[in-house]
Coordinates of C-alpha atoms in Angstrom, one line a residue:
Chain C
X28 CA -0.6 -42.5 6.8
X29 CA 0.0 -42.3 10.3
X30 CA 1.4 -38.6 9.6
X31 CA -1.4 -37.0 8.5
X32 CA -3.1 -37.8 11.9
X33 CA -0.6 -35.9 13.6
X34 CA -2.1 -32.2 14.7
X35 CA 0.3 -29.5 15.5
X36 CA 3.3 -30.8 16.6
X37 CA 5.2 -31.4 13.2
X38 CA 7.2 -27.8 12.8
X39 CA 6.2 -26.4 9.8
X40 CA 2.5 -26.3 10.2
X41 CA 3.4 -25.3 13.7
X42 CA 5.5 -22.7 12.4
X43 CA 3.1 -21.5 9.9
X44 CA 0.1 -21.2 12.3
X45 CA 2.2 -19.0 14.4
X46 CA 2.9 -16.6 11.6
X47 CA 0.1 -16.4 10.1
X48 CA -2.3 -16.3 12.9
X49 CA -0.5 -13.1 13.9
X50 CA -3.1 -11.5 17.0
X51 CA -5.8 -13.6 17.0
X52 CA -5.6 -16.6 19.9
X53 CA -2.2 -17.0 20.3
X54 CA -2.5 -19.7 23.0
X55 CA -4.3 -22.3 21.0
X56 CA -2.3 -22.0 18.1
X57 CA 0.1 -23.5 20.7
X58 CA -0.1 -27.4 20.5
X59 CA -0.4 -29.3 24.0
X60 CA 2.8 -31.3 23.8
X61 CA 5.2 -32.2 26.6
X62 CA 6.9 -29.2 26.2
X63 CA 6.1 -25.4 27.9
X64 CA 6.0 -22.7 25.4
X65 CA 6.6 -19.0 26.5
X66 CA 3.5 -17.2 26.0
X67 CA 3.2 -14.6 23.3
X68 CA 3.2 -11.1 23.7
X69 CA -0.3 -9.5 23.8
X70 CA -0.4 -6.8 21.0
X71 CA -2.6 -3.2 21.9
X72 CA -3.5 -0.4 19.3
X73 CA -1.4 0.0 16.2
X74 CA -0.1 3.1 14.4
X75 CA -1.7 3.8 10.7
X76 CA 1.1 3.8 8.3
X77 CA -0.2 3.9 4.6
X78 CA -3.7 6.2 4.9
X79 CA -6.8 6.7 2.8
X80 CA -8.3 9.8 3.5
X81 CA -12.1 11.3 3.1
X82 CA -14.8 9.1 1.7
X83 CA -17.9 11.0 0.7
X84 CA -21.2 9.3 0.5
X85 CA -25.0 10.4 -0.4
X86 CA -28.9 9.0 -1.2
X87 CA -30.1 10.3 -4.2
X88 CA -33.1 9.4 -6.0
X89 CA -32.3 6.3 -7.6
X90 CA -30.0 5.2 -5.3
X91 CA -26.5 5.6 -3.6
X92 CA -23.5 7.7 -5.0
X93 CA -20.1 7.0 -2.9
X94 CA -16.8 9.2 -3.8
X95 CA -13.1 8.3 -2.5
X96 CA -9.9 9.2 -4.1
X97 CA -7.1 7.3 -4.8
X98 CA -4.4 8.1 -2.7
X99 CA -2.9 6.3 0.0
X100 CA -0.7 8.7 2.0
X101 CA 2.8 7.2 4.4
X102 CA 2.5 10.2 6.6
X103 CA 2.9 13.5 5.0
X104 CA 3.8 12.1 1.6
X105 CA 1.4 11.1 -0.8
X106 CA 3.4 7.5 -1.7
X107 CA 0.7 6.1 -3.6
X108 CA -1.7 7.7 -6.2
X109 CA -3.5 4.3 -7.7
X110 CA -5.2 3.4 -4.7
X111 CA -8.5 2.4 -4.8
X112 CA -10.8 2.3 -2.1
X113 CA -13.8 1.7 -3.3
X114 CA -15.3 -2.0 -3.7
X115 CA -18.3 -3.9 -3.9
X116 CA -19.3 -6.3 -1.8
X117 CA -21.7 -8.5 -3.4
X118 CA -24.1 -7.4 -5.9
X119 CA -26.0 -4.9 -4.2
X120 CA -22.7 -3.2 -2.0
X121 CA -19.9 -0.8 -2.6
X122 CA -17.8 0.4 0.9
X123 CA -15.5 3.1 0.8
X124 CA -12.5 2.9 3.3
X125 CA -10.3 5.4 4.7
X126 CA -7.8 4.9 7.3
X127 CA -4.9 2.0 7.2
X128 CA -5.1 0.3 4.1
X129 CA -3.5 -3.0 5.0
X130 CA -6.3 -3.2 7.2
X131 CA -8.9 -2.5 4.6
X132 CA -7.3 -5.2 2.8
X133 CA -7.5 -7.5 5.4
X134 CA -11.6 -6.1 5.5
X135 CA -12.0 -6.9 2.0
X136 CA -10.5 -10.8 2.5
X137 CA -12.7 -11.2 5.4
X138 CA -15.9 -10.1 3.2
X139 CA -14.8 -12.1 0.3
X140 CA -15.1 -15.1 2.5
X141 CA -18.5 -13.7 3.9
X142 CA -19.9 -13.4 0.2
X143 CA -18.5 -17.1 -0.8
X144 CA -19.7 -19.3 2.3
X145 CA -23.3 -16.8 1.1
X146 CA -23.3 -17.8 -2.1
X147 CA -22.0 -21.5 -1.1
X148 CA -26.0 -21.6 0.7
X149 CA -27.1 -21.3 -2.8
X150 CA -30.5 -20.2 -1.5
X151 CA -31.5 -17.6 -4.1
X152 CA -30.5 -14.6 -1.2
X153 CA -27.9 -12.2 -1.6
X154 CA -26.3 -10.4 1.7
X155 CA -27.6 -7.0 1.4
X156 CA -25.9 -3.5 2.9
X157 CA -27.8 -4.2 5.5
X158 CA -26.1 -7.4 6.4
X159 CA -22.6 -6.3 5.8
X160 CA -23.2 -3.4 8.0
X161 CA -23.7 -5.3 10.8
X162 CA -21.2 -8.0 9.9
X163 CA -18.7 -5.3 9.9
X164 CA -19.8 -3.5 12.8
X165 CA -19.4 -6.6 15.3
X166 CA -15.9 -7.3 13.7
X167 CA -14.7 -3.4 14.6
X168 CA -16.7 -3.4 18.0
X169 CA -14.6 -6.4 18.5
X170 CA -11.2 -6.1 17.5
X171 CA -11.7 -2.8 19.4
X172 CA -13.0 -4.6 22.3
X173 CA -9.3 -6.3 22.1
X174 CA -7.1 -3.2 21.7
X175 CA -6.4 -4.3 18.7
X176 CA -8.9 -1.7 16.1
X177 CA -8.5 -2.3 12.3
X178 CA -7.5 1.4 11.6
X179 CA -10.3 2.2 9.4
X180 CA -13.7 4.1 8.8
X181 CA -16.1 2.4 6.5
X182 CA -18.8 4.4 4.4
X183 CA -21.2 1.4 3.0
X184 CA -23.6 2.3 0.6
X185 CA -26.0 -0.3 -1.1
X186 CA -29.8 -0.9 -2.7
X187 CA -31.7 -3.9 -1.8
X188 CA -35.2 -5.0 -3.2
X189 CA -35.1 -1.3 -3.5
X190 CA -34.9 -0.1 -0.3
X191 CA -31.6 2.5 -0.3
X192 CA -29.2 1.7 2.7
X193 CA -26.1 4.1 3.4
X194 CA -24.6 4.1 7.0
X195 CA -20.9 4.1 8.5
X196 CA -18.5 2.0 10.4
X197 CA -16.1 3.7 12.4
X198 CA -12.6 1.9 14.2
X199 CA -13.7 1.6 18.2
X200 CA -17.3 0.9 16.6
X201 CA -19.1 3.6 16.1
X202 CA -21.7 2.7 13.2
X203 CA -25.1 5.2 12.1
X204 CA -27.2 5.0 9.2
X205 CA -28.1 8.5 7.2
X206 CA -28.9 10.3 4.1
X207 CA -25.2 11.3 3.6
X208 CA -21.8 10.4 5.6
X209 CA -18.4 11.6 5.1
X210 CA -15.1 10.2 7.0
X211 CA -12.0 12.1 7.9
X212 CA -12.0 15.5 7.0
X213 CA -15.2 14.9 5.0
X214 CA -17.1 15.2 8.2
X215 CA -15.7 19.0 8.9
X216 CA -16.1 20.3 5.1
X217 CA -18.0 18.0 3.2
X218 CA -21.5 17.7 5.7
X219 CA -22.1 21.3 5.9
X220 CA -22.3 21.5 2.5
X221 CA -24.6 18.0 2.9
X222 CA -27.1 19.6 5.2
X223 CA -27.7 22.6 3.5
X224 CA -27.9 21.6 -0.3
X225 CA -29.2 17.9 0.4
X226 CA -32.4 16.9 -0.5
X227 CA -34.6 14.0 -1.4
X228 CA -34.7 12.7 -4.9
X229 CA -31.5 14.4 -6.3
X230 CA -30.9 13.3 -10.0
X231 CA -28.0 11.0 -10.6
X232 CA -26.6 14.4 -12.1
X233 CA -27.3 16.8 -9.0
X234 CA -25.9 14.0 -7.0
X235 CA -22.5 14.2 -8.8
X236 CA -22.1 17.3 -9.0
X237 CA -23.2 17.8 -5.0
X238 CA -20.3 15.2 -4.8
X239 CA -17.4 16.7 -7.0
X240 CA -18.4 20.1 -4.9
X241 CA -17.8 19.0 -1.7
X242 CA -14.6 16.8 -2.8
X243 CA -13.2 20.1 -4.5
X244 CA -12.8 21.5 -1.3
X245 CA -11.1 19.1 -0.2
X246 CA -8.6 19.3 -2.2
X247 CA -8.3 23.0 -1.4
X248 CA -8.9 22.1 1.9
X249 CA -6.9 18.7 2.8
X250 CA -3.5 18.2 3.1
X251 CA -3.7 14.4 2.2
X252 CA -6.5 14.8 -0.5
X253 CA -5.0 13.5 -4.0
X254 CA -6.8 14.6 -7.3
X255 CA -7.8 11.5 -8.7
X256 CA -11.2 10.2 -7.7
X257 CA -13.8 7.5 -8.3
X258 CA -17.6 7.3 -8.2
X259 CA -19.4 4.0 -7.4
X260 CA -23.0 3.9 -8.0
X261 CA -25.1 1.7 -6.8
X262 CA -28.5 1.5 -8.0
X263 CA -31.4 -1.6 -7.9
X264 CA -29.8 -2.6 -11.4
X265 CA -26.2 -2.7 -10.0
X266 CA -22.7 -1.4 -9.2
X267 CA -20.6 0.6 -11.3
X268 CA -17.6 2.3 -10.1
X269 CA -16.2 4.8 -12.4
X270 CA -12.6 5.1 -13.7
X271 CA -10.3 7.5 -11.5
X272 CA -11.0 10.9 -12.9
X273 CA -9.5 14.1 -11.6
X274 CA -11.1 17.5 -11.0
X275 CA -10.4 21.4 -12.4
X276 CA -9.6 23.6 -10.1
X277 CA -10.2 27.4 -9.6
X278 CA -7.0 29.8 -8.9
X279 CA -7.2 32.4 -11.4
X280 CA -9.1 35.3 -8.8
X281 CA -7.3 38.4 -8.6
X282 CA -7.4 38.1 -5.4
X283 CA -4.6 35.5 -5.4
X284 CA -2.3 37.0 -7.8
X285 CA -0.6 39.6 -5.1
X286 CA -2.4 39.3 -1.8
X287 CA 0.5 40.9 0.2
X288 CA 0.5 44.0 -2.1
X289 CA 1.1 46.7 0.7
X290 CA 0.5 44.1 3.5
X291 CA 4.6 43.2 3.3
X292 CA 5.5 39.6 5.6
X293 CA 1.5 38.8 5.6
X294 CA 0.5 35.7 4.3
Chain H
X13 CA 13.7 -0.4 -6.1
X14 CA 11.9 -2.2 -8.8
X15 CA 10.5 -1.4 -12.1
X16 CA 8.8 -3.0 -15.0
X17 CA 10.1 -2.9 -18.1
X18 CA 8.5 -4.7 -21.6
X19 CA 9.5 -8.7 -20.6
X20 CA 10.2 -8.1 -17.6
X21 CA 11.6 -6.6 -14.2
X22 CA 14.6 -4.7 -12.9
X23 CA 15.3 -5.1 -9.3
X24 CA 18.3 -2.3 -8.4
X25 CA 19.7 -1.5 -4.4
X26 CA 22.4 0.2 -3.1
X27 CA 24.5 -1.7 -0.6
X28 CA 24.6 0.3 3.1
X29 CA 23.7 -1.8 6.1
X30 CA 24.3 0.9 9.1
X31 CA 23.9 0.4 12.8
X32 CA 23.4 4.3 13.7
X33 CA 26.2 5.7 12.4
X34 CA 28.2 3.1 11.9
X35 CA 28.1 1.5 8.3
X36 CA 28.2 -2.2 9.2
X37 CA 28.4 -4.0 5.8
X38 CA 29.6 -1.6 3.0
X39 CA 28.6 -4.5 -0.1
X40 CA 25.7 -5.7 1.3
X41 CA 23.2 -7.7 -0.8
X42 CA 19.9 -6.6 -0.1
X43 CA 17.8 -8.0 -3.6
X44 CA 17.3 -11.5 -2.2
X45 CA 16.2 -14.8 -3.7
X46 CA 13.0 -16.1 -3.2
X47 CA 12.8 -18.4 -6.0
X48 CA 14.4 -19.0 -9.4
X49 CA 12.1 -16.1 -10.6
X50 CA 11.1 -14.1 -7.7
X51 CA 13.0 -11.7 -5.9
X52 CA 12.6 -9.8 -3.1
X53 CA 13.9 -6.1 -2.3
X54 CA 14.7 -5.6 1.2
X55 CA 14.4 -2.2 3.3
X56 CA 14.0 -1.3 7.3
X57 CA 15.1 -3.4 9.7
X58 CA 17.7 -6.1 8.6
X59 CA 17.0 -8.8 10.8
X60 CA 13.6 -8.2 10.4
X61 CA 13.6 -8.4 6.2
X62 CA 16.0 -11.1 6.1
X63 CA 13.9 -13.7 8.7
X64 CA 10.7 -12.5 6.0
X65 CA 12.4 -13.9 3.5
X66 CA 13.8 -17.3 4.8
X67 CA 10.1 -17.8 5.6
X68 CA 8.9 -17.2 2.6
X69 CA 11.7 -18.9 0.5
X70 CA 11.1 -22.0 2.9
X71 CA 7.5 -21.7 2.0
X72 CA 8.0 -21.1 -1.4
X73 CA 10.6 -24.0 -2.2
X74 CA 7.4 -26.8 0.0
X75 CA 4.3 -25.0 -2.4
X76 CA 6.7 -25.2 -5.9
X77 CA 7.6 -28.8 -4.8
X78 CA 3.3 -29.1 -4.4
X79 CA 2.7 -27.0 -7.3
X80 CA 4.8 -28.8 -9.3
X81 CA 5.3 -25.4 -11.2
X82 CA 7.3 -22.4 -10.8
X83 CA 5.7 -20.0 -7.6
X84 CA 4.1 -17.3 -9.4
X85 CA 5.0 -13.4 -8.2
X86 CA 1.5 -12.8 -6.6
X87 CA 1.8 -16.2 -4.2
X88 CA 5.0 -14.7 -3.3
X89 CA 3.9 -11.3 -2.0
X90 CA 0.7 -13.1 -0.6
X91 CA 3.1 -14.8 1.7
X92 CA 5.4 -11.9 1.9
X93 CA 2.5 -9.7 2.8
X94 CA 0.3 -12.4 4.9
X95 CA 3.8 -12.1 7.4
X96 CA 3.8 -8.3 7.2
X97 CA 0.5 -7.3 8.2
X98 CA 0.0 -10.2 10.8
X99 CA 3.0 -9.5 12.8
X100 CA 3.2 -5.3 12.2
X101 CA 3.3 -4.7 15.5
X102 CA 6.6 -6.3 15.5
X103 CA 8.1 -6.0 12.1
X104 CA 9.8 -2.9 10.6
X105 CA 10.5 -4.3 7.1
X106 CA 10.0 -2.2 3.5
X107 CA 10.0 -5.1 0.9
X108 CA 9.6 -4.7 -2.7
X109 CA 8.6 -8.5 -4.4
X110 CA 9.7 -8.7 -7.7
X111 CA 9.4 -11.8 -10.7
X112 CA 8.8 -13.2 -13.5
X113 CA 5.9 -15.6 -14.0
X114 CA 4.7 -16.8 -17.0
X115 CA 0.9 -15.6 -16.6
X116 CA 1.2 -12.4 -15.8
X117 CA 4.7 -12.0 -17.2
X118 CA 6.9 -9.3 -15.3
X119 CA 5.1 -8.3 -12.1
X120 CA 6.5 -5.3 -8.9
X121 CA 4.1 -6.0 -5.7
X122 CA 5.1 -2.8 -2.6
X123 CA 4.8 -4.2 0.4
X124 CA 5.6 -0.9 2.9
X125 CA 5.2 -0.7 6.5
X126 CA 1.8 -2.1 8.0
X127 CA 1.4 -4.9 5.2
X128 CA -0.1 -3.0 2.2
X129 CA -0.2 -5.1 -0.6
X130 CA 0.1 -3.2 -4.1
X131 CA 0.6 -4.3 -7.8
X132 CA 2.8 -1.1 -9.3
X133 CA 4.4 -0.4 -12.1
X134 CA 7.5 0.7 -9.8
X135 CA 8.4 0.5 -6.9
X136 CA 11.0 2.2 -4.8
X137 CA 11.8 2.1 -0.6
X138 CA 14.1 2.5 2.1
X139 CA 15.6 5.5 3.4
X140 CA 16.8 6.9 0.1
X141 CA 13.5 6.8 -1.2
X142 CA 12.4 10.1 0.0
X143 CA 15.1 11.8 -3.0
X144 CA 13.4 9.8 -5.8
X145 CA 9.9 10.8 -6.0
X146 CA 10.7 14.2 -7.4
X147 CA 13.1 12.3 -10.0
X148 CA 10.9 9.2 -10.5
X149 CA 7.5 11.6 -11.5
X150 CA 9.7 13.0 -14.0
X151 CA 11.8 10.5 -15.4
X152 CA 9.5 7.1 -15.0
X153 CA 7.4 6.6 -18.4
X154 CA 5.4 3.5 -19.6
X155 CA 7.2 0.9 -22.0
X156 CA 11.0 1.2 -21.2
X157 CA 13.2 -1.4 -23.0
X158 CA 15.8 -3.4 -21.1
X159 CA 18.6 -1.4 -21.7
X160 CA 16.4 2.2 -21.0
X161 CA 14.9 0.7 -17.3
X162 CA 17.9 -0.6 -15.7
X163 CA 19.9 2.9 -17.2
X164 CA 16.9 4.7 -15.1
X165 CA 17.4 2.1 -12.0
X166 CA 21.1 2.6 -11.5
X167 CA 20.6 6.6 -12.0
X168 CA 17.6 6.4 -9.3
X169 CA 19.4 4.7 -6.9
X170 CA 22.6 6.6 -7.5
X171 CA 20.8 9.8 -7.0
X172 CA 19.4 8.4 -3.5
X173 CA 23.3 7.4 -2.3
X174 CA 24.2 11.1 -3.2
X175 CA 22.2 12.6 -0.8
X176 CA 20.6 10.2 1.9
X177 CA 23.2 9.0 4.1
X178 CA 21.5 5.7 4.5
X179 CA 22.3 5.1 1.5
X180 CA 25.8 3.9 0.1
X181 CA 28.4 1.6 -1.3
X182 CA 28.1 0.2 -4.7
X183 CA 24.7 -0.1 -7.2
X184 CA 23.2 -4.4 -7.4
X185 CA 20.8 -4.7 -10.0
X186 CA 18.8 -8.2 -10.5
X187 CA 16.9 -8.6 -14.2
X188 CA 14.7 -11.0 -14.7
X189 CA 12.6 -12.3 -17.1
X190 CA 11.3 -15.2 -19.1
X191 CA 15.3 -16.5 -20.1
X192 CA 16.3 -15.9 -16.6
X193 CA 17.9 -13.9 -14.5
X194 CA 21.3 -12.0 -14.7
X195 CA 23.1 -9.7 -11.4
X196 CA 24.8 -6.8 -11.8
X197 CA 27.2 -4.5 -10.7
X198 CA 27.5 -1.4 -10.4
X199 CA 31.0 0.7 -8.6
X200 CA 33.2 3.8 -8.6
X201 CA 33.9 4.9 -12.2
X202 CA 30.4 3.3 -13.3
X203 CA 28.3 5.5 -11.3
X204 CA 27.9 9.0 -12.8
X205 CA 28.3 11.9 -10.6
X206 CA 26.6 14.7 -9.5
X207 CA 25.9 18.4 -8.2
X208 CA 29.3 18.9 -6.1
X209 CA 31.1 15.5 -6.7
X210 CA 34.2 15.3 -8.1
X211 CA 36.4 13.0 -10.2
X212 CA 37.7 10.4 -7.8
X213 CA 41.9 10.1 -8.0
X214 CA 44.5 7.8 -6.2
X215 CA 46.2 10.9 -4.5
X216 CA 46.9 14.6 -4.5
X217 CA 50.6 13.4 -5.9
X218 CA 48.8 12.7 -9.1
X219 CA 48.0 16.7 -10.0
X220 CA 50.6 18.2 -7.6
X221 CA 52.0 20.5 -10.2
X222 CA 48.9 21.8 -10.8
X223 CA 48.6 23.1 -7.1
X224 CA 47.8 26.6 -7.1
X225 CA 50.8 28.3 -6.1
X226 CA 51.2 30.0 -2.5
X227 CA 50.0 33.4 -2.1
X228 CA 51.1 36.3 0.5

């Protein structure tokens, strides 16, 4: 019996707290025993290694429509096509992540916990966009505070006692709430198109097909853009998030088929 | 590399450890136990995969002793991953986890660099990787038998030793599934060859008289 009073000092839980915590508090993971241990090495800013790229994300009438594809890129290759980077958070939540996505993951296990010490209240309440939002935004304000940024930018989208919410998250903190956000490249191609042919009280319809427009050009546009996407839509009756579809594209102009006719070496 | 197959998985590597140039270990073993049923693929750093995996076999062996069941493939990549993505700033280590568990039956989970987690179909890593996503689009297809996956695994990864210099030695390939699990080997004369290789022989004495004759 007298074991299980003992704290840290037995090896293996010792040795397990030190792996697992990985940056967080080094030194009080270390246990305060008669023995010195070395100090650990502070850890600064990472490198992205497997990438999500755009998210697109809009109001519409009814609600919230949020697009990502499904690829997750190791540099210039596109490793992975089943990627999926939209989730829901909740009942009344979907975010959208680009960026690293073993830190997404790590996003997503933090908000699972979020959701089930909510639910463990059992108070009849529901944590709303609203909520995550800010949840989210003090945990990337504050890893960035550390040098330490969870490499991502989060679109959240949600509806709550039906009140639309979308807003974004961005890795040194960065957060804003508007009709419609785009991450990555989505910000250079996909807004313009936003400003001009957004409105209030799209149909679910014009909605999509505002969305599919602005994610076919980036896929004519992007280098890391994958053609296989998914739709989440959240409305005041729920969450759905489409199967990954994929897109046609247009190539057959004339234009294409001998652009260097009489303009030999141009491109 | 790992892939799935209908009962199970096929875990295949070549066997090149190199330090620069050097090749350090030309038989190297790099599909490593876990557990009875769970394997683990190892790519990058060597020192760096191989401590991973005395971890999580140490882990694994206390939790199946708790369990009192056989570790299931996803509590292994947990682990696996949980150590990748906590310590990336230190780690260099590609690892493939691949098992047999009798819930979700044969199971690949791609653990890259930076501590992605990712339930695949296949699987492939290390530096011979880059040569096999061409061949793998092509070739992979859903609902291989035994016989038909590891015939695609020993091709992929001899493909990858033709042409990545990383890459090397002879072909270990690791089935498992619900009776168990069987190794394999893979050498010389077994491996097919291809664009530009020849039929290996013991010397230039053995075809002499079929030299082509001097010329002035």
């Amino acid at each position: 019996m007298a074991m299980f009073m003992q704290q840290q000092t037995d090896d293996s839980s010792f040795k397990k707290n030190m792996l697992f915590r990985g940056q967080q508090d080094q030194s009080s993971a270390l246990p305060s025993v008669g023995f010195v241990p070395a100090k650990s090495p502070t850890t600064h800013t990472q490198y992205p290694y497997v990438t999500g790229s755009s998210v697109l994300g809009i109001k519409y009438k009814d609600g919230v429509l949020i697009a990502a594809d499904c690829g997750g890129s190791y540099g210039s290759t596109l490793r992975y096509k089943s990627v999926e980077r939209l989730k829901a958070v909740g009942k009344s939540t979907v975010i959208g992540a680009s960026g690293e996505i073993s830190d997404f993951q790590q996003i997503m296990r933090y908000l699972d916990e979020l959701t089930l010490k909510d639910k463990m209240w059992d108070d009849g309440n529901t944590l709303g966009p609203k909520e995550v939002h800010n949840y989210l935004c003090r945990v990337m304000y504050n890893h960035r505070n550390k040098f330490d940024p969870l490499w991502n930018t989060l679109i959240l989208g949600g509806v709550k006692n039906g009140v639309k919410y979308l807003g974004m998250v961005s890795m040194i903190g960065v957060h804003f709430e508007e009709n419609h956000v785009a991450s990555g490249f989505g910000n250079h191609l996909a807004r313009p198109i936003f400003r001009d042919e957004w409105k209030e009280d799209l149909s679910l319809e014009e909605g999509i097909l505002l969305l599919e427009k602005c994610f076919r050009v980036l896929l004519y546009r992007d280098r890391s853009a994958v053609n296989k996407l998914q739709v989440a839509n959240i409305t005041a009756e729920g969450i759905t998030i489409s199967k990954p579809y994929a897109l046609r594209t247009e190539w057959e102009y004339k234009a294409f088929q001998n652009p260097t006719q009489g303009v030999e070496g141009s491109w | 590399m790992a892939l799935q197959y209908d009962g199970g998985v096929i875990l295949g590597a070549d066997s090149r450890t190199s330090t620069g140039a050097y090749v350090a270990n030309r038989a190297s073993d790099k599909i490593t136990c876990l557990t009875d049923y769970v394997y683990l693929c190892r790519s990058g750093s060597a020192a760096d995969s191989q401590i991973i995996s005395d971890y999580v076999r140490y882990f694994l062996n206390q939790h199946t002793i708790q369990l009192g069941r056989p570790a299931t493939v996803k509590t292994a990549a947990t682990l696996v991953r949980e150590l990748s993505y906590q310590n990336k700033s230190f780690l260099e280590a590609g690892l493939i986890v691949g098992g047999w568990d009798k819930y979700d039956g044969g199971s690949i989970y791609a653990i890259p660099l930076g501590g992605t987690a990712l339930k695949l179909p296949f699987a492939t890593g290390g530096s011979g990787s880059s040569y096999l996503y061409g061949f793998l689009d092509q070739a992979w297809k859903e609902g291989m038998s035994k016989e038909e996956a590891e015939a695609l695994v020993v091709k992929a990864v001899s493909l990858a030793m033709a042409r990545d210099s990383g890459s090397g030695g002879v072909v270990r390939t690791v089935v498992i599934n619900e009776q168990g699990v069987t190794r394999n080997f893979y050498a010389g004369d077994k491996l097919p060859l291809w664009h530009e290789e020849i039929p290996r022989q013991n010397s230039l004495l053995e075809t002499f008289t079929e030299a082509e004759p001097m010329r002035t």
